[in-house]
């Protein structure tokens, strides 16, 4: 079983590098404002839209930056591959998981999602500062793990039954069934996909690391299956990817473009019901 999530209650924070990823989909600058008001001492801030997405691309609502852009982000953040990296948000949010997935994609194997949000970290005595840090730039060369990335073409082959993978939709059951669609112009799901609402990963506002979540996951997909997770724009699927890895699933990919990319193709295939 891979350890993906860490709790401040049993964590050594010495010599760790912190990344603050607080964000709100309703107010894109609220996270940065919170960071300026106080953050874990020495933390840098990664913005969902400015750092963890390339909003100029047309491949979904939160497209993945290219490898050159991500390499630049890693370097200006002062990161090296063997760094111990702790990532937090407000707790129970998908943004730290998005950053964690990108770090895993880049080969930063010693990175973790902190289960507690910033306020709880501060309450547990993690040193807090309002001072912005300018890390010394690194010369890191990422070791890309393309095995955890699913392209639209790979998903198309999966729908055609050519990859042996299982598609797993992280959105709510209502959106999965196509009964409601508050964001995207077309309702429904990628054909053949199963459903596991990412909100089920949480309990009392934090990610639930107890065995019951693993049992719930195993009732939908088996550990020996190869899984591709997606959501609306690739953000809320990241904690589902992380929780699958936490529970011992070895073969998991993230379709970063997700449903918003899928329905942008010339030929749109969706299922409902």
Tab-separated table of N, CA and C in Angstrom, residues 105-251:
chain	number	residue	atom	x	y	z
A	105	UNK	N	3.794	12.855	-11.484
A	105	UNK	CA	4.011	12.815	-12.936
A	105	UNK	C	5.442	13.231	-13.272
A	106	UNK	N	5.952	14.199	-12.502
A	106	UNK	CA	7.306	14.686	-12.733
A	106	UNK	C	8.395	13.877	-12.048
A	107	UNK	N	8.022	12.860	-11.264
A	107	UNK	CA	9.018	12.001	-10.641
A	107	UNK	C	9.372	12.348	-9.215
A	108	UNK	N	8.609	13.220	-8.578
A	108	UNK	CA	8.868	13.602	-7.184
A	108	UNK	C	8.159	12.597	-6.268
A	109	UNK	N	8.807	11.473	-6.042
A	109	UNK	CA	8.177	10.349	-5.345
A	109	UNK	C	8.008	10.583	-3.850
A	110	UNK	N	8.732	11.545	-3.295
A	110	UNK	CA	8.684	11.797	-1.847
A	110	UNK	C	7.755	12.970	-1.528
A	111	UNK	N	6.658	13.068	-2.268
A	111	UNK	CA	5.673	14.130	-2.045
A	111	UNK	C	4.394	13.528	-1.482
A	112	UNK	N	3.697	14.319	-0.642
A	112	UNK	CA	2.532	13.803	0.085
A	112	UNK	C	1.445	14.871	0.188
A	113	UNK	N	0.200	14.406	0.274
A	113	UNK	CA	-0.943	15.281	0.521
A	113	UNK	C	-1.190	15.306	2.022
A	114	UNK	N	-1.238	16.495	2.599
A	114	UNK	CA	-1.537	16.627	4.027
A	114	UNK	C	-3.050	16.601	4.201
A	115	UNK	N	-3.540	15.730	5.076
A	115	UNK	CA	-4.991	15.584	5.220
A	115	UNK	C	-5.632	16.824	5.838
A	116	UNK	N	-4.921	17.497	6.722
A	116	UNK	CA	-5.483	18.676	7.374
A	116	UNK	C	-5.343	19.917	6.482
A	117	UNK	N	-6.313	20.801	6.608
A	117	UNK	CA	-6.211	22.087	5.939
A	117	UNK	C	-5.325	23.045	6.717
A	118	UNK	N	-5.070	24.216	6.122
A	118	UNK	CA	-4.139	25.160	6.729
A	118	UNK	C	-4.517	25.539	8.153
A	119	UNK	N	-5.782	25.837	8.405
A	119	UNK	CA	-6.193	26.275	9.742
A	119	UNK	C	-5.888	25.198	10.780
A	120	UNK	N	-6.119	23.944	10.420
A	120	UNK	CA	-5.855	22.854	11.353
A	120	UNK	C	-4.358	22.647	11.542
A	121	UNK	N	-3.592	22.840	10.483
A	121	UNK	CA	-2.133	22.750	10.604
A	121	UNK	C	-1.620	23.791	11.597
A	122	UNK	N	-2.115	25.013	11.441
A	122	UNK	CA	-1.692	26.078	12.353
A	122	UNK	C	-2.098	25.758	13.788
A	123	UNK	N	-3.295	25.192	13.958
A	123	UNK	CA	-3.767	24.843	15.303
A	123	UNK	C	-2.918	23.742	15.931
A	124	UNK	N	-2.308	22.928	15.119
A	124	UNK	CA	-1.451	21.857	15.618
A	124	UNK	C	-0.002	22.310	15.798
A	125	UNK	N	0.248	23.599	15.619
A	125	UNK	CA	1.569	24.131	15.923
A	125	UNK	C	2.543	24.217	14.770
A	126	UNK	N	2.072	23.981	13.551
A	126	UNK	CA	2.960	24.178	12.406
A	126	UNK	C	3.276	25.672	12.302
A	127	UNK	N	4.561	26.040	12.254
A	127	UNK	CA	4.925	27.470	12.203
A	127	UNK	C	4.292	28.168	11.003
A	128	UNK	N	3.768	29.363	11.260
A	128	UNK	CA	3.054	30.132	10.248
A	128	UNK	C	3.787	31.449	10.009
A	129	UNK	N	3.757	31.915	8.770
A	129	UNK	CA	4.409	33.172	8.420
A	129	UNK	C	3.570	33.911	7.393
A	130	UNK	N	3.775	35.224	7.325
A	130	UNK	CA	3.165	36.014	6.259
A	130	UNK	C	4.212	36.400	5.209
A	131	UNK	N	5.442	36.026	5.456
A	131	UNK	CA	6.530	36.404	4.557
A	131	UNK	C	6.595	35.464	3.352
A	132	UNK	N	6.670	36.054	2.168
A	132	UNK	CA	6.836	35.260	0.953
A	132	UNK	C	8.299	34.875	0.801
A	133	UNK	N	8.544	33.645	0.395
A	133	UNK	CA	9.917	33.184	0.185
A	133	UNK	C	10.204	33.125	-1.309
A	134	UNK	N	11.463	33.334	-1.643
A	134	UNK	CA	11.928	33.196	-3.018
A	134	UNK	C	12.939	32.059	-3.032
A	135	UNK	N	12.492	30.850	-3.335
A	135	UNK	CA	13.418	29.716	-3.293
A	135	UNK	C	14.575	29.890	-4.270
A	136	UNK	N	15.711	29.334	-3.909
A	136	UNK	CA	16.823	29.293	-4.846
A	136	UNK	C	16.453	28.348	-5.979
A	137	UNK	N	16.573	28.825	-7.202
A	137	UNK	CA	16.142	28.018	-8.336
A	137	UNK	C	16.974	26.743	-8.443
A	138	UNK	N	16.296	25.642	-8.752
A	138	UNK	CA	16.987	24.364	-8.921
A	138	UNK	C	17.226	24.107	-10.409
A	139	UNK	N	17.977	23.072	-10.675
A	139	UNK	CA	18.208	22.626	-12.052
A	139	UNK	C	17.612	21.243	-12.274
A	140	UNK	N	16.549	20.957	-11.557
A	140	UNK	CA	15.966	19.616	-11.570
A	140	UNK	C	15.583	19.187	-12.985
A	141	UNK	N	15.817	17.917	-13.257
A	141	UNK	CA	15.389	17.307	-14.513
A	141	UNK	C	14.317	16.279	-14.170
A	142	UNK	N	13.053	16.580	-14.440
A	142	UNK	CA	11.983	15.642	-14.071
A	142	UNK	C	12.162	14.277	-14.723
A	143	UNK	N	11.700	13.251	-14.022
A	143	UNK	CA	11.652	11.894	-14.569
A	143	UNK	C	10.172	11.584	-14.790
A	144	UNK	N	9.708	11.822	-15.991
A	144	UNK	CA	8.273	11.793	-16.260
A	144	UNK	C	7.716	10.381	-16.178
A	145	UNK	N	6.608	10.251	-15.482
A	145	UNK	CA	5.922	8.970	-15.345
A	145	UNK	C	4.689	8.995	-16.240
A	146	UNK	N	4.896	8.711	-17.510
A	146	UNK	CA	3.789	8.755	-18.466
A	146	UNK	C	2.770	7.647	-18.231
A	147	UNK	N	3.117	6.676	-17.381
A	147	UNK	CA	2.194	5.575	-17.103
A	147	UNK	C	0.975	6.025	-16.319
A	148	UNK	N	1.049	7.197	-15.660
A	148	UNK	CA	-0.108	7.658	-14.879
A	148	UNK	C	-0.939	8.698	-15.631
A	149	UNK	N	-0.569	8.963	-16.876
A	149	UNK	CA	-1.266	9.954	-17.695
A	149	UNK	C	-2.075	9.245	-18.779
A	150	UNK	N	-3.336	9.613	-18.918
A	150	UNK	CA	-4.191	9.070	-19.977
A	150	UNK	C	-4.561	10.186	-20.939
A	151	UNK	N	-4.213	10.019	-22.182
A	151	UNK	CA	-4.580	10.985	-23.217
A	151	UNK	C	-6.008	10.731	-23.681
A	152	UNK	N	-6.551	11.679	-24.426
A	152	UNK	CA	-7.888	11.501	-24.996
A	152	UNK	C	-7.892	10.295	-25.943
A	153	UNK	N	-6.787	10.118	-26.670
A	153	UNK	CA	-6.692	8.993	-27.603
A	153	UNK	C	-6.726	7.659	-26.853
A	154	UNK	N	-6.056	7.621	-25.672
A	154	UNK	CA	-6.073	6.404	-24.869
A	154	UNK	C	-7.491	6.117	-24.374
A	155	UNK	N	-8.192	7.158	-23.978
A	155	UNK	CA	-9.570	6.979	-23.506
A	155	UNK	C	-10.465	6.511	-24.653
A	156	UNK	N	-10.250	7.045	-25.845
A	156	UNK	CA	-11.022	6.589	-27.007
A	156	UNK	C	-10.805	5.093	-27.230
A	157	UNK	N	-9.553	4.645	-27.133
A	157	UNK	CA	-9.265	3.217	-27.301
A	157	UNK	C	-9.879	2.390	-26.175
A	158	UNK	N	-9.931	2.981	-24.972
A	158	UNK	CA	-10.549	2.293	-23.838
A	158	UNK	C	-12.041	2.104	-24.078
A	159	UNK	N	-12.695	3.143	-24.571
A	159	UNK	CA	-14.128	3.052	-24.891
A	159	UNK	C	-14.369	1.972	-25.951
A	160	UNK	N	-13.415	1.839	-26.866
A	160	UNK	CA	-13.527	0.837	-27.932
A	160	UNK	C	-13.160	-0.566	-27.454
A	161	UNK	N	-12.747	-0.680	-26.178
A	161	UNK	CA	-12.411	-1.984	-25.625
A	161	UNK	C	-11.028	-2.481	-25.987
A	162	UNK	N	-10.137	-1.567	-26.340
A	162	UNK	CA	-8.818	-1.964	-26.834
A	162	UNK	C	-7.706	-1.899	-25.792
A	163	UNK	N	-7.976	-1.381	-24.576
A	163	UNK	CA	-6.899	-1.224	-23.578
A	163	UNK	C	-7.075	-2.103	-22.353
A	164	UNK	N	-8.275	-2.608	-22.138
A	164	UNK	CA	-8.526	-3.403	-20.940
A	164	UNK	C	-8.670	-2.584	-19.678
A	165	UNK	N	-8.690	-1.249	-19.809
A	165	UNK	CA	-8.835	-0.380	-18.657
A	165	UNK	C	-10.306	-0.155	-18.306
A	166	UNK	N	-10.540	0.208	-17.052
A	166	UNK	CA	-11.863	0.569	-16.558
A	166	UNK	C	-11.909	2.078	-16.376
A	167	UNK	N	-12.911	2.727	-16.923
A	167	UNK	CA	-13.097	4.161	-16.725
A	167	UNK	C	-13.893	4.396	-15.445
A	168	UNK	N	-13.420	5.335	-14.625
A	168	UNK	CA	-14.082	5.632	-13.352
A	168	UNK	C	-14.329	7.127	-13.248
A	169	UNK	N	-15.599	7.510	-13.205
A	169	UNK	CA	-16.049	8.901	-13.182
A	169	UNK	C	-16.154	9.362	-11.729
A	170	UNK	N	-15.459	10.461	-11.396
A	170	UNK	CA	-15.411	10.953	-10.014
A	170	UNK	C	-16.499	11.973	-9.702
A	171	UNK	N	-17.364	12.268	-10.639
A	171	UNK	CA	-18.395	13.280	-10.403
A	171	UNK	C	-19.571	12.699	-9.608
A	172	UNK	N	-20.498	13.568	-9.244
A	172	UNK	CA	-21.687	13.128	-8.509
A	172	UNK	C	-22.497	12.173	-9.371
A	173	UNK	N	-23.289	11.343	-8.714
A	173	UNK	CA	-24.112	10.372	-9.432
A	173	UNK	C	-25.079	11.048	-10.401
A	174	UNK	N	-25.590	12.217	-10.018
A	174	UNK	CA	-26.545	12.932	-10.875
A	174	UNK	C	-25.875	13.408	-12.166
A	175	UNK	N	-24.648	13.895	-12.035
A	175	UNK	CA	-23.931	14.331	-13.246
A	175	UNK	C	-23.506	13.116	-14.069
A	176	UNK	N	-23.066	12.062	-13.397
A	176	UNK	CA	-22.685	10.826	-14.075
A	176	UNK	C	-23.850	10.286	-14.913
A	177	UNK	N	-25.049	10.319	-14.335
A	177	UNK	CA	-26.223	9.805	-15.054
A	177	UNK	C	-26.744	10.792	-16.105
A	178	UNK	N	-26.221	12.008	-16.102
A	178	UNK	CA	-26.666	12.995	-17.071
A	178	UNK	C	-27.963	13.674	-16.712
A	179	UNK	N	-28.374	13.561	-15.442
A	179	UNK	CA	-29.639	14.169	-15.005
A	179	UNK	C	-29.499	15.679	-14.837
A	180	UNK	N	-28.303	16.115	-14.431
A	180	UNK	CA	-28.002	17.545	-14.298
A	180	UNK	C	-26.605	17.768	-14.857
A	181	UNK	N	-26.345	18.957	-15.347
A	181	UNK	CA	-24.996	19.337	-15.758
A	181	UNK	C	-24.839	20.843	-15.588
A	182	UNK	N	-24.324	21.264	-14.414
A	182	UNK	CA	-24.253	22.689	-14.096
A	182	UNK	C	-23.118	23.441	-14.785
A	183	UNK	N	-22.179	22.725	-15.423
A	183	UNK	CA	-20.983	23.395	-15.931
A	183	UNK	C	-20.783	23.169	-17.429
A	184	UNK	N	-20.752	21.927	-17.839
A	184	UNK	CA	-20.436	21.606	-19.230
A	184	UNK	C	-21.672	21.700	-20.118
A	185	UNK	N	-21.481	21.970	-21.419
A	185	UNK	CA	-22.631	22.170	-22.311
A	185	UNK	C	-23.379	20.897	-22.670
A	186	UNK	N	-22.773	19.733	-22.425
A	186	UNK	CA	-23.407	18.449	-22.721
A	186	UNK	C	-23.414	17.622	-21.442
A	187	UNK	N	-24.536	16.985	-21.153
A	187	UNK	CA	-24.651	16.143	-19.965
A	187	UNK	C	-24.382	14.687	-20.319
A	188	UNK	N	-24.007	13.925	-19.307
A	188	UNK	CA	-23.778	12.501	-19.503
A	188	UNK	C	-22.393	12.087	-19.040
A	189	UNK	N	-21.965	10.920	-19.503
A	189	UNK	CA	-20.667	10.371	-19.094
A	189	UNK	C	-19.963	9.767	-20.308
A	190	UNK	N	-18.685	9.483	-20.151
A	190	UNK	CA	-17.952	8.769	-21.181
A	190	UNK	C	-18.507	7.342	-21.246
A	191	UNK	N	-18.795	6.839	-22.424
A	191	UNK	CA	-19.425	5.518	-22.534
A	191	UNK	C	-18.641	4.419	-21.809
A	192	UNK	N	-19.393	3.626	-21.039
A	192	UNK	CA	-18.811	2.494	-20.336
A	192	UNK	C	-18.247	2.805	-18.966
A	193	UNK	N	-18.232	4.081	-18.580
A	193	UNK	CA	-17.615	4.461	-17.307
A	193	UNK	C	-18.448	3.997	-16.116
A	194	UNK	N	-17.750	3.668	-15.033
A	194	UNK	CA	-18.363	3.422	-13.741
A	194	UNK	C	-18.297	4.721	-12.934
A	195	UNK	N	-18.898	4.732	-11.760
A	195	UNK	CA	-18.983	5.970	-10.982
A	195	UNK	C	-18.562	5.762	-9.535
A	196	UNK	N	-17.737	6.708	-9.038
A	196	UNK	CA	-17.437	6.788	-7.602
A	196	UNK	C	-17.269	8.267	-7.275
A	197	UNK	N	-18.300	8.851	-6.699
A	197	UNK	CA	-18.298	10.282	-6.358
A	197	UNK	C	-17.138	10.586	-5.398
A	198	UNK	N	-16.264	11.503	-5.795
A	198	UNK	CA	-15.090	11.802	-4.974
A	198	UNK	C	-15.468	12.328	-3.592
A	199	UNK	N	-16.663	12.874	-3.441
A	199	UNK	CA	-17.090	13.363	-2.129
A	199	UNK	C	-17.195	12.219	-1.116
A	200	UNK	N	-17.360	10.989	-1.597
A	200	UNK	CA	-17.414	9.833	-0.705
A	200	UNK	C	-16.066	9.525	-0.062
A	201	UNK	N	-15.017	10.165	-0.544
A	201	UNK	CA	-13.684	9.947	0.022
A	201	UNK	C	-13.489	10.703	1.330
A	202	UNK	N	-14.461	11.539	1.692
A	202	UNK	CA	-14.290	12.434	2.844
A	202	UNK	C	-15.206	12.063	3.998
A	203	UNK	N	-14.777	12.455	5.177
A	203	UNK	CA	-15.588	12.317	6.377
A	203	UNK	C	-15.300	13.514	7.266
A	204	UNK	N	-16.344	14.217	7.657
A	204	UNK	CA	-16.207	15.417	8.502
A	204	UNK	C	-15.250	16.436	7.887
A	205	UNK	N	-15.306	16.563	6.571
A	205	UNK	CA	-14.540	17.597	5.891
A	205	UNK	C	-13.098	17.258	5.585
A	206	UNK	N	-12.637	16.056	5.937
A	206	UNK	CA	-11.263	15.638	5.652
A	206	UNK	C	-11.284	14.315	4.914
A	207	UNK	N	-10.211	13.996	4.229
A	207	UNK	CA	-10.144	12.722	3.537
A	207	UNK	C	-10.106	11.587	4.551
A	208	UNK	N	-10.918	10.586	4.292
A	208	UNK	CA	-11.111	9.470	5.203
A	208	UNK	C	-10.124	8.355	4.849
A	209	UNK	N	-9.184	8.080	5.729
A	209	UNK	CA	-8.155	7.083	5.462
A	209	UNK	C	-8.463	5.744	6.110
A	210	UNK	N	-9.662	5.587	6.643
A	210	UNK	CA	-10.026	4.330	7.272
A	210	UNK	C	-10.366	3.272	6.224
A	211	UNK	N	-10.362	2.030	6.655
A	211	UNK	CA	-10.497	0.888	5.759
A	211	UNK	C	-11.817	0.899	4.996
A	212	UNK	N	-12.832	1.568	5.526
A	212	UNK	CA	-14.143	1.549	4.882
A	212	UNK	C	-14.105	2.140	3.481
A	213	UNK	N	-13.243	3.146	3.260
A	213	UNK	CA	-13.163	3.748	1.927
A	213	UNK	C	-12.583	2.750	0.933
A	214	UNK	N	-11.543	2.046	1.349
A	214	UNK	CA	-10.974	1.020	0.491
A	214	UNK	C	-11.982	-0.056	0.142
A	215	UNK	N	-12.819	-0.404	1.111
A	215	UNK	CA	-13.858	-1.413	0.866
A	215	UNK	C	-14.897	-0.893	-0.124
A	216	UNK	N	-15.258	0.391	-0.001
A	216	UNK	CA	-16.209	0.980	-0.939
A	216	UNK	C	-15.633	1.019	-2.352
A	217	UNK	N	-14.356	1.376	-2.453
A	217	UNK	CA	-13.705	1.410	-3.764
A	217	UNK	C	-13.679	0.025	-4.401
A	218	UNK	N	-13.380	-0.990	-3.587
A	218	UNK	CA	-13.241	-2.350	-4.118
A	218	UNK	C	-14.571	-2.926	-4.599
A	219	UNK	N	-15.676	-2.327	-4.150
A	219	UNK	CA	-16.979	-2.779	-4.644
A	219	UNK	C	-17.276	-2.229	-6.041
A	220	UNK	N	-16.492	-1.231	-6.454
A	220	UNK	CA	-16.676	-0.635	-7.781
A	220	UNK	C	-15.595	-1.109	-8.750
A	221	UNK	N	-14.329	-1.055	-8.324
A	221	UNK	CA	-13.212	-1.538	-9.143
A	221	UNK	C	-12.299	-2.408	-8.276
A	222	UNK	N	-11.777	-3.467	-8.857
A	222	UNK	CA	-10.896	-4.383	-8.139
A	222	UNK	C	-9.448	-3.897	-8.219
A	223	UNK	N	-8.668	-4.288	-7.214
A	223	UNK	CA	-7.289	-3.812	-7.133
A	223	UNK	C	-6.424	-4.264	-8.298
A	224	UNK	N	-6.766	-5.389	-8.911
A	224	UNK	CA	-5.943	-5.869	-10.012
A	224	UNK	C	-6.388	-5.297	-11.361
A	225	UNK	N	-7.415	-4.443	-11.344
A	225	UNK	CA	-7.866	-3.825	-12.592
A	225	UNK	C	-7.036	-2.583	-12.912
A	226	UNK	N	-6.938	-2.280	-14.185
A	226	UNK	CA	-6.290	-1.053	-14.638
A	226	UNK	C	-7.378	0.007	-14.789
A	227	UNK	N	-7.168	1.153	-14.134
A	227	UNK	CA	-8.228	2.143	-13.977
A	227	UNK	C	-7.802	3.486	-14.568
A	228	UNK	N	-8.720	4.132	-15.259
A	228	UNK	CA	-8.549	5.520	-15.706
A	228	UNK	C	-9.599	6.358	-15.005
A	229	UNK	N	-9.169	7.335	-14.199
A	229	UNK	CA	-10.114	8.194	-13.501
A	229	UNK	C	-10.278	9.510	-14.253
A	230	UNK	N	-11.477	10.048	-14.191
A	230	UNK	CA	-11.741	11.356	-14.789
A	230	UNK	C	-12.870	12.021	-14.014
A	231	UNK	N	-13.078	13.310	-14.269
A	231	UNK	CA	-14.184	14.050	-13.653
A	231	UNK	C	-14.686	15.041	-14.690
A	232	UNK	N	-14.953	16.266	-14.288
A	232	UNK	CA	-15.371	17.277	-15.249
A	232	UNK	C	-14.192	17.921	-15.949
A	233	UNK	N	-13.177	18.318	-15.151
A	233	UNK	CA	-12.030	19.020	-15.740
A	233	UNK	C	-10.690	18.468	-15.271
A	234	UNK	N	-10.681	17.304	-14.617
A	234	UNK	CA	-9.423	16.701	-14.193
A	234	UNK	C	-8.971	17.087	-12.808
A	235	UNK	N	-9.735	17.924	-12.104
A	235	UNK	CA	-9.319	18.393	-10.777
A	235	UNK	C	-9.831	17.462	-9.681
A	236	UNK	N	-11.144	17.240	-9.622
A	236	UNK	CA	-11.671	16.403	-8.533
A	236	UNK	C	-11.392	14.919	-8.751
A	237	UNK	N	-10.929	14.545	-9.938
A	237	UNK	CA	-10.490	13.163	-10.145
A	237	UNK	C	-9.141	12.913	-9.475
A	238	UNK	N	-8.373	13.963	-9.213
A	238	UNK	CA	-7.047	13.785	-8.615
A	238	UNK	C	-7.110	13.155	-7.222
A	239	UNK	N	-8.013	13.590	-6.319
A	239	UNK	CA	-8.095	12.896	-5.031
A	239	UNK	C	-8.582	11.452	-5.162
A	240	UNK	N	-9.401	11.150	-6.167
A	240	UNK	CA	-9.809	9.762	-6.376
A	240	UNK	C	-8.602	8.939	-6.833
A	241	UNK	N	-7.804	9.482	-7.733
A	241	UNK	CA	-6.552	8.822	-8.134
A	241	UNK	C	-5.690	8.576	-6.897
A	242	UNK	N	-5.525	9.612	-6.062
A	242	UNK	CA	-4.670	9.506	-4.875
A	242	UNK	C	-5.188	8.444	-3.906
A	243	UNK	N	-6.515	8.400	-3.706
A	243	UNK	CA	-7.070	7.439	-2.755
A	243	UNK	C	-6.961	6.011	-3.277
A	244	UNK	N	-7.083	5.826	-4.582
A	244	UNK	CA	-6.857	4.504	-5.154
A	244	UNK	C	-5.421	4.056	-4.890
A	245	UNK	N	-4.462	4.942	-5.101
A	245	UNK	CA	-3.061	4.606	-4.831
A	245	UNK	C	-2.842	4.335	-3.352
A	246	UNK	N	-3.477	5.126	-2.500
A	246	UNK	CA	-3.380	4.939	-1.051
A	246	UNK	C	-3.866	3.538	-0.656
A	247	UNK	N	-4.841	3.035	-1.392
A	247	UNK	CA	-5.452	1.751	-1.055
A	247	UNK	C	-4.898	0.589	-1.883
A	248	UNK	N	-3.726	0.789	-2.471
A	248	UNK	CA	-3.017	-0.327	-3.069
A	248	UNK	C	-3.311	-0.618	-4.523
A	249	UNK	N	-4.020	0.276	-5.207
A	249	UNK	CA	-4.244	0.099	-6.642
A	249	UNK	C	-2.970	0.521	-7.379
A	250	UNK	N	-2.397	-0.398	-8.130
A	250	UNK	CA	-1.094	-0.136	-8.749
A	250	UNK	C	-1.200	0.490	-10.134
A	251	UNK	N	-2.280	0.195	-10.856
A	251	UNK	CA	-2.367	0.624	-12.254
A	251	UNK	C	-3.492	1.640	-12.409
